Amino acid sequence: MFKGLFQTKKKTPKAELALDLTDIDLNNVPKHIAIIMDGNGRWAKAQGKVRTFGHQAGAETLKTIVRAADKLGVKVISAYAFSTENWKRPVTEVNFIMELLSRYLTSEIEEFNENNVQVRFIGSREGLPEIVKEKMDNAIEATKNNTGIILNLAINYGGQAEILQAVKDIAAKIEAGSLNVEDITNDVFENHLYTKGLPAPDLLIRPGGDLRISNFLLWQIAYAEIWTTDVYWPDFSPEHLLQAVSAYQGRERRFGGLVNKK
Ligand code: IPE
Ligand code: IPE
Ligand code: MG
């Protein structure tokens, strides 16, 4: 059914990605960038096309942005692909996204390996189609030895669900006697989140013009710098990424403290 769309997928040769890094301080690149990939549907509608067309285009954008981020020296990209609330959408759209994910995770393995990209996932596996779970396992296994940028894909992800799950796991350990209440520190809590082992995002990017978090990485973005643009995700280019990083580099991160302690 979606064959035509997927057949038009073309591989972008690496050489096409020329980045102008004049405005970028390569010693102050965010280690972890979180992206709320929003605006796919509106992008498609604006061209008189169906919403799913925008999701297809958005998947292509992600590839380009991961490569650009890697070139910049970013270590982790967390990309919000499907939220725990996105099940509320029409079943045809949900099915299309699931199909797209499973195709993406098949067709991109070679490129991930060529570019040393390690794929990980955050979110709940509950409710995901078997085929998607299979492709996720396969992508993890196929890229686990890659040592380059980590592509952390948020699928059936919700920040509240993640926190609730951590609370339940911790409560169960307390009940079983393997953990004491007084030993619950930030580190212990973070070790119960899906993002265990990853640094917190330094920069959160939201394209699509909406100024909200939409349940993404609620705990982890405590001190992330936020950068938004009206540009829809399918139109988001490496130049926009550079704009975001450049803006990030102009920010003063205080973490509640003072920078000039006079
Ligand atoms: C983001 O784009 C992708 C998903 C949520 C799956 P949208 O589908 O939300 O596009 P808009 O925001 O309606 O334009
Ligand atoms: C956030 O976008 C989720 C993803 C990008 C996957 P939404 O389009 O679902 O968020 P809202 O509904 O505008 O808050
Ligand atoms: Mg949206």
PDB file of C-alpha atoms and ligand atoms in Angstrom:
ATOM      1  CA  MET A   1       0.000   0.000   0.000  1.00  0.00           C
ATOM      2  CA  PHE A   2       2.759   2.452   0.915  1.00  0.00           C
ATOM      3  CA  LYS A   3       5.210   0.901  -1.503  1.00  0.00           C
ATOM      4  CA  GLY A   4       5.429   3.872  -3.839  1.00  0.00           C
ATOM      5  CA  LEU A   5       6.420   6.199  -1.041  1.00  0.00           C
ATOM      6  CA  PHE A   6       9.133   3.955   0.282  1.00  0.00           C
ATOM      7  CA  GLN A   7      10.533   3.224  -3.150  1.00  0.00           C
ATOM      8  CA  THR A   8      11.267   6.904  -3.699  1.00  0.00           C
ATOM      9  CA  LYS A   9      13.606   6.831  -0.694  1.00  0.00           C
ATOM     10  CA  LYS A  10      17.056   7.754  -1.899  1.00  0.00           C
ATOM     11  CA  LYS A  11      20.318   7.677  -0.051  1.00  0.00           C
ATOM     12  CA  THR A  12      21.943  11.071   0.392  1.00  0.00           C
ATOM     13  CA  PRO A  13      25.634  10.779  -0.369  1.00  0.00           C
ATOM     14  CA  LYS A  14      27.810  11.887   2.529  1.00  0.00           C
ATOM     15  CA  ALA A  15      29.575  14.562   0.485  1.00  0.00           C
ATOM     16  CA  GLU A  16      26.326  16.568   0.162  1.00  0.00           C
ATOM     17  CA  LEU A  17      26.474  17.455   3.820  1.00  0.00           C
ATOM     18  CA  ALA A  18      28.717  20.494   3.808  1.00  0.00           C
ATOM     19  CA  LEU A  19      28.306  22.406   7.064  1.00  0.00           C
ATOM     20  CA  ASP A  20      29.457  25.976   7.533  1.00  0.00           C
ATOM     21  CA  LEU A  21      30.916  25.845  11.028  1.00  0.00           C
ATOM     22  CA  THR A  22      32.270  29.417  11.147  1.00  0.00           C
ATOM     23  CA  ASP A  23      29.848  30.457  13.909  1.00  0.00           C
ATOM     24  CA  ILE A  24      30.267  27.271  15.935  1.00  0.00           C
ATOM     25  CA  ASP A  25      32.636  26.725  18.833  1.00  0.00           C
ATOM     26  CA  LEU A  26      33.532  23.078  18.428  1.00  0.00           C
ATOM     27  CA  ASN A  27      34.658  22.955  22.060  1.00  0.00           C
ATOM     28  CA  ASN A  28      31.178  23.825  23.320  1.00  0.00           C
ATOM     29  CA  VAL A  29      28.869  21.592  21.350  1.00  0.00           C
ATOM     30  CA  PRO A  30      25.907  20.151  23.303  1.00  0.00           C
ATOM     31  CA  LYS A  31      26.623  16.521  24.132  1.00  0.00           C
ATOM     32  CA  HIS A  32      22.980  15.525  24.077  1.00  0.00           C
ATOM     33  CA  ILE A  33      20.303  17.159  21.918  1.00  0.00           C
ATOM     34  CA  ALA A  34      16.646  16.226  22.368  1.00  0.00           C
ATOM     35  CA  ILE A  35      14.300  16.925  19.465  1.00  0.00           C
ATOM     36  CA  ILE A  36      10.506  17.039  19.456  1.00  0.00           C
ATOM     37  CA  MET A  37      10.026  16.272  15.764  1.00  0.00           C
ATOM     38  CA  ASP A  38       6.804  18.227  15.322  1.00  0.00           C
ATOM     39  CA  GLY A  39       4.893  19.706  12.407  1.00  0.00           C
ATOM     40  CA  ASN A  40       4.839  16.788   9.964  1.00  0.00           C
ATOM     41  CA  GLY A  41       1.084  16.885   9.468  1.00  0.00           C
ATOM     42  CA  ARG A  42       0.877  20.655   8.976  1.00  0.00           C
ATOM     43  CA  TRP A  43       3.799  20.511   6.553  1.00  0.00           C
ATOM     44  CA  ALA A  44       1.918  17.996   4.423  1.00  0.00           C
ATOM     45  CA  LYS A  45      -1.410  19.849   4.654  1.00  0.00           C
ATOM     46  CA  ALA A  46       0.259  23.072   3.542  1.00  0.00           C
ATOM     47  CA  GLN A  47       1.087  21.308   0.291  1.00  0.00           C
ATOM     48  CA  GLY A  48      -2.365  19.826  -0.109  1.00  0.00           C
ATOM     49  CA  LYS A  49      -1.082  16.366   0.780  1.00  0.00           C
ATOM     50  CA  VAL A  50      -2.218  13.825   3.374  1.00  0.00           C
ATOM     51  CA  ARG A  51      -0.651  14.010   6.856  1.00  0.00           C
ATOM     52  CA  THR A  52       1.186  10.719   6.432  1.00  0.00           C
ATOM     53  CA  PHE A  53       3.205  12.251   3.613  1.00  0.00           C
ATOM     54  CA  GLY A  54       4.669  14.542   6.254  1.00  0.00           C
ATOM     55  CA  HIS A  55       5.691  11.625   8.452  1.00  0.00           C
ATOM     56  CA  GLN A  56       7.539  10.056   5.543  1.00  0.00           C
ATOM     57  CA  ALA A  57       9.352  13.340   4.887  1.00  0.00           C
ATOM     58  CA  GLY A  58      10.086  13.688   8.608  1.00  0.00           C
ATOM     59  CA  ALA A  59      11.859  10.336   8.658  1.00  0.00           C
ATOM     60  CA  GLU A  60      14.169  11.580   5.896  1.00  0.00           C
ATOM     61  CA  THR A  61      14.884  14.734   7.888  1.00  0.00           C
ATOM     62  CA  LEU A  62      15.940  12.701  10.896  1.00  0.00           C
ATOM     63  CA  LYS A  63      18.588  10.907   8.847  1.00  0.00           C
ATOM     64  CA  THR A  64      20.113  14.167   7.665  1.00  0.00           C
ATOM     65  CA  ILE A  65      20.039  15.729  11.111  1.00  0.00           C
ATOM     66  CA  VAL A  66      21.677  12.736  12.776  1.00  0.00           C
ATOM     67  CA  ARG A  67      24.500  12.937  10.264  1.00  0.00           C
ATOM     68  CA  ALA A  68      24.889  16.687  10.733  1.00  0.00           C
ATOM     69  CA  ALA A  69      24.866  16.315  14.524  1.00  0.00           C
ATOM     70  CA  ASP A  70      27.485  13.598  14.292  1.00  0.00           C
ATOM     71  CA  LYS A  71      29.687  15.884  12.197  1.00  0.00           C
ATOM     72  CA  LEU A  72      29.362  18.561  14.859  1.00  0.00           C
ATOM     73  CA  GLY A  73      30.491  16.169  17.565  1.00  0.00           C
ATOM     74  CA  VAL A  74      27.125  15.699  19.289  1.00  0.00           C
ATOM     75  CA  LYS A  75      27.146  12.412  21.247  1.00  0.00           C
ATOM     76  CA  VAL A  76      23.431  11.700  21.661  1.00  0.00           C
ATOM     77  CA  ILE A  77      20.284  12.653  19.746  1.00  0.00           C
ATOM     78  CA  SER A  78      17.003  11.806  21.462  1.00  0.00           C
ATOM     79  CA  ALA A  79      14.259  12.032  18.861  1.00  0.00           C
ATOM     80  CA  TYR A  80      10.578  11.988  19.817  1.00  0.00           C
ATOM     81  CA  ALA A  81       8.923   9.800  17.186  1.00  0.00           C
ATOM     82  CA  PHE A  82       5.688   8.663  18.856  1.00  0.00           C
ATOM     83  CA  SER A  83       4.237   9.642  22.209  1.00  0.00           C
ATOM     84  CA  THR A  84       2.038   7.689  24.609  1.00  0.00           C
ATOM     85  CA  GLU A  85      -0.686  10.192  23.679  1.00  0.00           C
ATOM     86  CA  ASN A  86      -0.318   9.759  19.907  1.00  0.00           C
ATOM     87  CA  TRP A  87      -2.498   6.591  20.082  1.00  0.00           C
ATOM     88  CA  LYS A  88      -5.427   9.042  20.203  1.00  0.00           C
ATOM     89  CA  ARG A  89      -4.931   9.744  16.493  1.00  0.00           C
ATOM     90  CA  PRO A  90      -6.938   8.050  13.737  1.00  0.00           C
ATOM     91  CA  VAL A  91      -5.988   4.394  13.435  1.00  0.00           C
ATOM     92  CA  THR A  92      -4.884   4.866   9.827  1.00  0.00           C
ATOM     93  CA  GLU A  93      -2.310   7.474  10.868  1.00  0.00           C
ATOM     94  CA  VAL A  94      -1.095   5.360  13.801  1.00  0.00           C
ATOM     95  CA  ASN A  95      -0.764   2.330  11.530  1.00  0.00           C
ATOM     96  CA  PHE A  96       1.150   4.345   8.983  1.00  0.00           C
ATOM     97  CA  ILE A  97       3.606   5.575  11.622  1.00  0.00           C
ATOM     98  CA  MET A  98       4.132   2.030  12.942  1.00  0.00           C
ATOM     99  CA  GLU A  99       4.709   0.794   9.399  1.00  0.00           C
ATOM    100  CA  LEU A 100       7.093   3.675   8.757  1.00  0.00           C
ATOM    101  CA  LEU A 101       9.057   2.909  11.928  1.00  0.00           C
ATOM    102  CA  SER A 102       9.417  -0.711  11.065  1.00  0.00           C
ATOM    103  CA  ARG A 103      10.567   0.111   7.507  1.00  0.00           C
ATOM    104  CA  TYR A 104      12.935   2.807   8.755  1.00  0.00           C
ATOM    105  CA  LEU A 105      14.509   0.407  11.227  1.00  0.00           C
ATOM    106  CA  THR A 106      15.076  -2.079   8.423  1.00  0.00           C
ATOM    107  CA  SER A 107      16.278   0.205   5.647  1.00  0.00           C
ATOM    108  CA  GLU A 108      18.605   2.297   7.789  1.00  0.00           C
ATOM    109  CA  ILE A 109      20.637  -0.445   9.485  1.00  0.00           C
ATOM    110  CA  GLU A 110      23.257  -0.363   6.757  1.00  0.00           C
ATOM    111  CA  GLU A 111      23.565   3.410   6.968  1.00  0.00           C
ATOM    112  CA  PHE A 112      23.704   3.296  10.792  1.00  0.00           C
ATOM    113  CA  ASN A 113      26.571   0.853  10.574  1.00  0.00           C
ATOM    114  CA  GLU A 114      28.365   2.807   7.845  1.00  0.00           C
ATOM    115  CA  ASN A 115      28.192   5.886  10.057  1.00  0.00           C
ATOM    116  CA  ASN A 116      28.937   4.107  13.342  1.00  0.00           C
ATOM    117  CA  VAL A 117      25.508   5.104  14.771  1.00  0.00           C
ATOM    118  CA  GLN A 118      24.285   3.188  17.817  1.00  0.00           C
ATOM    119  CA  VAL A 119      20.507   2.925  18.028  1.00  0.00           C
ATOM    120  CA  ARG A 120      18.656   2.829  21.326  1.00  0.00           C
ATOM    121  CA  PHE A 121      15.026   3.236  22.316  1.00  0.00           C
ATOM    122  CA  ILE A 122      13.125   4.863  25.117  1.00  0.00           C
ATOM    123  CA  GLY A 123       9.447   4.317  25.807  1.00  0.00           C
ATOM    124  CA  SER A 124       7.107   1.478  26.658  1.00  0.00           C
ATOM    125  CA  ARG A 125       7.064  -1.601  24.467  1.00  0.00           C
ATOM    126  CA  GLU A 126       3.555  -2.369  25.670  1.00  0.00           C
ATOM    127  CA  GLY A 127       1.005  -1.951  22.900  1.00  0.00           C
ATOM    128  CA  LEU A 128       3.552  -1.762  20.079  1.00  0.00           C
ATOM    129  CA  PRO A 129       2.973  -4.132  17.137  1.00  0.00           C
ATOM    130  CA  GLU A 130       5.130  -7.293  17.261  1.00  0.00           C
ATOM    131  CA  ILE A 131       6.862  -6.368  14.023  1.00  0.00           C
ATOM    132  CA  VAL A 132       7.963  -3.005  15.406  1.00  0.00           C
ATOM    133  CA  LYS A 133       9.322  -4.653  18.569  1.00  0.00           C
ATOM    134  CA  GLU A 134      11.210  -7.163  16.415  1.00  0.00           C
ATOM    135  CA  LYS A 135      12.752  -4.416  14.304  1.00  0.00           C
ATOM    136  CA  MET A 136      13.678  -2.498  17.445  1.00  0.00           C
ATOM    137  CA  ASP A 137      15.461  -5.533  18.900  1.00  0.00           C
ATOM    138  CA  ASN A 138      17.161  -6.112  15.601  1.00  0.00           C
ATOM    139  CA  ALA A 139      18.354  -2.496  15.338  1.00  0.00           C
ATOM    140  CA  ILE A 140      19.726  -2.600  18.895  1.00  0.00           C
ATOM    141  CA  GLU A 141      21.557  -5.842  18.226  1.00  0.00           C
ATOM    142  CA  ALA A 142      22.888  -4.790  14.803  1.00  0.00           C
ATOM    143  CA  THR A 143      24.293  -1.479  16.041  1.00  0.00           C
ATOM    144  CA  LYS A 144      25.286  -2.293  19.626  1.00  0.00           C
ATOM    145  CA  ASN A 145      29.020  -2.292  18.904  1.00  0.00           C
ATOM    146  CA  ASN A 146      28.956   1.065  17.101  1.00  0.00           C
ATOM    147  CA  THR A 147      30.867   3.683  19.041  1.00  0.00           C
ATOM    148  CA  GLY A 148      29.721   6.886  17.320  1.00  0.00           C
ATOM    149  CA  ILE A 149      26.657   9.041  17.907  1.00  0.00           C
ATOM    150  CA  ILE A 150      23.757   7.452  19.804  1.00  0.00           C
ATOM    151  CA  LEU A 151      20.364   7.770  18.143  1.00  0.00           C
ATOM    152  CA  ASN A 152      17.938   7.416  21.005  1.00  0.00           C
ATOM    153  CA  LEU A 153      14.485   6.990  19.484  1.00  0.00           C
ATOM    154  CA  ALA A 154      11.470   7.727  21.663  1.00  0.00           C
ATOM    155  CA  ILE A 155       8.696   5.373  20.606  1.00  0.00           C
ATOM    156  CA  ASN A 156       5.520   5.058  22.665  1.00  0.00           C
ATOM    157  CA  TYR A 157       7.308   7.405  25.030  1.00  0.00           C
ATOM    158  CA  GLY A 158       5.743   9.560  27.726  1.00  0.00           C
ATOM    159  CA  GLY A 159       7.656  11.388  30.427  1.00  0.00           C
ATOM    160  CA  GLN A 160       4.925  10.825  32.987  1.00  0.00           C
ATOM    161  CA  ALA A 161       4.710   7.107  32.185  1.00  0.00           C
ATOM    162  CA  GLU A 162       8.500   6.875  32.482  1.00  0.00           C
ATOM    163  CA  ILE A 163       8.512   8.506  35.913  1.00  0.00           C
ATOM    164  CA  LEU A 164       5.588   6.380  37.068  1.00  0.00           C
ATOM    165  CA  GLN A 165       7.385   3.230  35.932  1.00  0.00           C
ATOM    166  CA  ALA A 166      10.514   4.271  37.841  1.00  0.00           C
ATOM    167  CA  VAL A 167       8.429   4.914  40.969  1.00  0.00           C
ATOM    168  CA  LYS A 168       6.806   1.478  40.678  1.00  0.00           C
ATOM    169  CA  ASP A 169      10.148  -0.281  40.174  1.00  0.00           C
ATOM    170  CA  ILE A 170      11.650   1.521  43.151  1.00  0.00           C
ATOM    171  CA  ALA A 171       8.592   0.813  45.317  1.00  0.00           C
ATOM    172  CA  ALA A 172       8.799  -2.880  44.414  1.00  0.00           C
ATOM    173  CA  LYS A 173      12.453  -2.958  45.497  1.00  0.00           C
ATOM    174  CA  ILE A 174      11.579  -1.323  48.772  1.00  0.00           C
ATOM    175  CA  GLU A 175       8.774  -3.808  49.321  1.00  0.00           C
ATOM    176  CA  ALA A 176      11.166  -6.664  48.574  1.00  0.00           C
ATOM    177  CA  GLY A 177      13.667  -5.220  51.039  1.00  0.00           C
ATOM    178  CA  SER A 178      16.430  -4.675  48.484  1.00  0.00           C
ATOM    179  CA  LEU A 179      16.326  -0.877  48.686  1.00  0.00           C
ATOM    180  CA  ASN A 180      15.928   1.562  51.582  1.00  0.00           C
ATOM    181  CA  VAL A 181      13.866   4.733  51.255  1.00  0.00           C
ATOM    182  CA  GLU A 182      16.764   6.875  52.467  1.00  0.00           C
ATOM    183  CA  ASP A 183      18.962   5.495  49.685  1.00  0.00           C
ATOM    184  CA  ILE A 184      16.790   6.933  46.884  1.00  0.00           C
ATOM    185  CA  THR A 185      19.064   9.606  45.449  1.00  0.00           C
ATOM    186  CA  ASN A 186      18.916  11.405  42.098  1.00  0.00           C
ATOM    187  CA  ASP A 187      21.353   8.835  40.729  1.00  0.00           C
ATOM    188  CA  VAL A 188      19.288   5.909  41.961  1.00  0.00           C
ATOM    189  CA  PHE A 189      16.140   7.431  40.481  1.00  0.00           C
ATOM    190  CA  GLU A 190      17.834   8.116  37.138  1.00  0.00           C
ATOM    191  CA  ASN A 191      18.972   4.522  36.989  1.00  0.00           C
ATOM    192  CA  HIS A 192      15.307   3.535  36.856  1.00  0.00           C
ATOM    193  CA  LEU A 193      14.494   5.767  33.885  1.00  0.00           C
ATOM    194  CA  TYR A 194      14.608   4.633  30.251  1.00  0.00           C
ATOM    195  CA  THR A 195      17.517   7.017  29.736  1.00  0.00           C
ATOM    196  CA  LYS A 196      19.692   5.227  32.288  1.00  0.00           C
ATOM    197  CA  GLY A 197      23.354   5.781  31.493  1.00  0.00           C
ATOM    198  CA  LEU A 198      22.794   8.751  29.164  1.00  0.00           C
ATOM    199  CA  PRO A 199      23.723  12.326  30.077  1.00  0.00           C
ATOM    200  CA  ALA A 200      20.808  14.769  30.465  1.00  0.00           C
ATOM    201  CA  PRO A 201      19.973  16.756  27.306  1.00  0.00           C
ATOM    202  CA  ASP A 202      21.835  20.059  27.076  1.00  0.00           C
ATOM    203  CA  LEU A 203      19.593  21.383  24.336  1.00  0.00           C
ATOM    204  CA  LEU A 204      15.933  20.741  23.528  1.00  0.00           C
ATOM    205  CA  ILE A 205      14.782  21.660  20.034  1.00  0.00           C
ATOM    206  CA  ARG A 206      11.127  21.959  19.076  1.00  0.00           C
ATOM    207  CA  PRO A 207      10.243  22.771  15.466  1.00  0.00           C
ATOM    208  CA  GLY A 208       6.636  23.323  14.379  1.00  0.00           C
ATOM    209  CA  GLY A 209       5.947  26.526  16.297  1.00  0.00           C
ATOM    210  CA  ASP A 210       4.341  25.140  19.461  1.00  0.00           C
ATOM    211  CA  LEU A 211       5.897  26.215  22.733  1.00  0.00           C
ATOM    212  CA  ARG A 212       5.382  23.182  24.919  1.00  0.00           C
ATOM    213  CA  ILE A 213       7.100  20.045  26.129  1.00  0.00           C
ATOM    214  CA  SER A 214       4.345  17.544  25.202  1.00  0.00           C
ATOM    215  CA  ASN A 215       5.464  15.033  27.848  1.00  0.00           C
ATOM    216  CA  PHE A 216       9.024  14.639  26.541  1.00  0.00           C
ATOM    217  CA  LEU A 217      11.863  13.805  28.949  1.00  0.00           C
ATOM    218  CA  LEU A 218      10.208  15.623  31.850  1.00  0.00           C
ATOM    219  CA  TRP A 219      12.811  14.677  34.438  1.00  0.00           C
ATOM    220  CA  GLN A 220      15.821  14.919  32.138  1.00  0.00           C
ATOM    221  CA  ILE A 221      15.245  18.413  30.705  1.00  0.00           C
ATOM    222  CA  ALA A 222      15.412  20.103  34.123  1.00  0.00           C
ATOM    223  CA  TYR A 223      18.280  22.353  32.946  1.00  0.00           C
ATOM    224  CA  ALA A 224      18.177  21.889  29.170  1.00  0.00           C
ATOM    225  CA  GLU A 225      18.369  25.017  27.049  1.00  0.00           C
ATOM    226  CA  ILE A 226      15.278  25.327  24.839  1.00  0.00           C
ATOM    227  CA  TRP A 227      15.303  26.407  21.194  1.00  0.00           C
ATOM    228  CA  THR A 228      12.183  26.563  19.051  1.00  0.00           C
ATOM    229  CA  THR A 229      11.409  27.458  15.480  1.00  0.00           C
ATOM    230  CA  ASP A 230       8.238  27.837  13.407  1.00  0.00           C
ATOM    231  CA  VAL A 231       9.814  25.684  10.707  1.00  0.00           C
ATOM    232  CA  TYR A 232       8.033  22.327  10.387  1.00  0.00           C
ATOM    233  CA  TRP A 233      10.171  19.270  11.059  1.00  0.00           C
ATOM    234  CA  PRO A 234      10.299  18.056   7.412  1.00  0.00           C
ATOM    235  CA  ASP A 235      11.842  21.442   6.472  1.00  0.00           C
ATOM    236  CA  PHE A 236      14.306  21.390   9.372  1.00  0.00           C
ATOM    237  CA  SER A 237      17.787  21.430   7.846  1.00  0.00           C
ATOM    238  CA  PRO A 238      21.375  21.188   9.098  1.00  0.00           C
ATOM    239  CA  GLU A 239      21.422  25.012   8.942  1.00  0.00           C
ATOM    240  CA  HIS A 240      18.628  25.095  11.529  1.00  0.00           C
ATOM    241  CA  LEU A 241      20.609  22.713  13.691  1.00  0.00           C
ATOM    242  CA  LEU A 242      23.585  25.058  13.460  1.00  0.00           C
ATOM    243  CA  GLN A 243      21.351  28.005  14.387  1.00  0.00           C
ATOM    244  CA  ALA A 244      20.146  26.111  17.441  1.00  0.00           C
ATOM    245  CA  VAL A 245      23.664  25.141  18.498  1.00  0.00           C
ATOM    246  CA  SER A 246      24.909  28.670  17.925  1.00  0.00           C
ATOM    247  CA  ALA A 247      22.060  30.038  20.096  1.00  0.00           C
ATOM    248  CA  TYR A 248      22.901  27.423  22.737  1.00  0.00           C
ATOM    249  CA  GLN A 249      26.492  28.627  22.748  1.00  0.00           C
ATOM    250  CA  GLY A 250      25.285  32.148  23.465  1.00  0.00           C
ATOM    251  CA  ARG A 251      23.368  31.061  26.561  1.00  0.00           C
ATOM    252  CA  GLU A 252      24.665  31.290  30.112  1.00  0.00           C
ATOM    253  CA  ARG A 253      23.959  28.008  31.896  1.00  0.00           C
ATOM    254  CA  ARG A 254      23.772  28.660  35.603  1.00  0.00           C
ATOM    255  CA  PHE A 255      22.085  25.526  36.965  1.00  0.00           C
ATOM    256  CA  GLY A 256      20.632  27.646  39.728  1.00  0.00           C
ATOM    257  CA  GLY A 257      24.013  29.041  40.712  1.00  0.00           C
ATOM    258  CA  LEU A 258      25.830  32.217  39.795  1.00  0.00           C
ATOM    259  CA  VAL A 259      28.316  32.486  36.994  1.00  0.00           C
ATOM    260  CA  ASN A 260      30.162  35.548  38.261  1.00  0.00           C
ATOM    261  CA  LYS A 261      30.466  34.951  41.994  1.00  0.00           C
ATOM    262  CA  LYS A 262      31.525  38.447  43.012  1.00  0.00           C
TER     263      LYS A 262
HETATM  264  C1  IPE B   1       4.952  15.006  14.701  1.00  0.00           C
HETATM  265  O1  IPE B   1       4.224  15.659  13.733  1.00  0.00           O
HETATM  266  C2  IPE B   1       4.992  13.518  14.502  1.00  0.00           C
HETATM  267  C3  IPE B   1       4.174  12.773  15.464  1.00  0.00           C
HETATM  268  C4  IPE B   1       3.570  13.263  16.494  1.00  0.00           C
HETATM  269  C5  IPE B   1       4.054  11.344  15.235  1.00  0.00           C
HETATM  270  P1  IPE B   1       2.649  15.819  13.864  1.00  0.00           P
HETATM  271  O2  IPE B   1       2.002  14.624  13.283  1.00  0.00           O
HETATM  272  O3  IPE B   1       2.282  16.100  15.272  1.00  0.00           O
HETATM  273  O4  IPE B   1       2.390  17.058  12.943  1.00  0.00           O
HETATM  274  P2  IPE B   1       1.474  18.308  13.308  1.00  0.00           P
HETATM  275  O5  IPE B   1       1.992  18.852  14.609  1.00  0.00           O
HETATM  276  O6  IPE B   1       0.065  17.807  13.429  1.00  0.00           O
HETATM  277  O7  IPE B   1       1.676  19.248  12.178  1.00  0.00           O
HETATM  278  C1  IPE B   2       4.801  15.610  20.242  1.00  0.00           C
HETATM  279  O1  IPE B   2       4.060  16.153  19.229  1.00  0.00           O
HETATM  280  C2  IPE B   2       5.066  14.156  19.983  1.00  0.00           C
HETATM  281  C3  IPE B   2       5.994  13.871  18.881  1.00  0.00           C
HETATM  282  C4  IPE B   2       6.620  14.748  18.158  1.00  0.00           C
HETATM  283  C5  IPE B   2       6.216  12.474  18.623  1.00  0.00           C
HETATM  284  P1  IPE B   2       2.469  16.199  19.295  1.00  0.00           P
HETATM  285  O2  IPE B   2       2.008  16.789  18.021  1.00  0.00           O
HETATM  286  O3  IPE B   2       1.929  14.864  19.650  1.00  0.00           O
HETATM  287  O4  IPE B   2       2.231  17.170  20.527  1.00  0.00           O
HETATM  288  P2  IPE B   2       0.984  18.109  20.839  1.00  0.00           P
HETATM  289  O5  IPE B   2      -0.256  17.267  20.736  1.00  0.00           O
HETATM  290  O6  IPE B   2       0.987  19.209  19.834  1.00  0.00           O
HETATM  291  O7  IPE B   2       1.255  18.626  22.217  1.00  0.00           O
HETATM  292 MG    MG B   3       2.155  17.808  16.362  1.00  0.00          MG
END
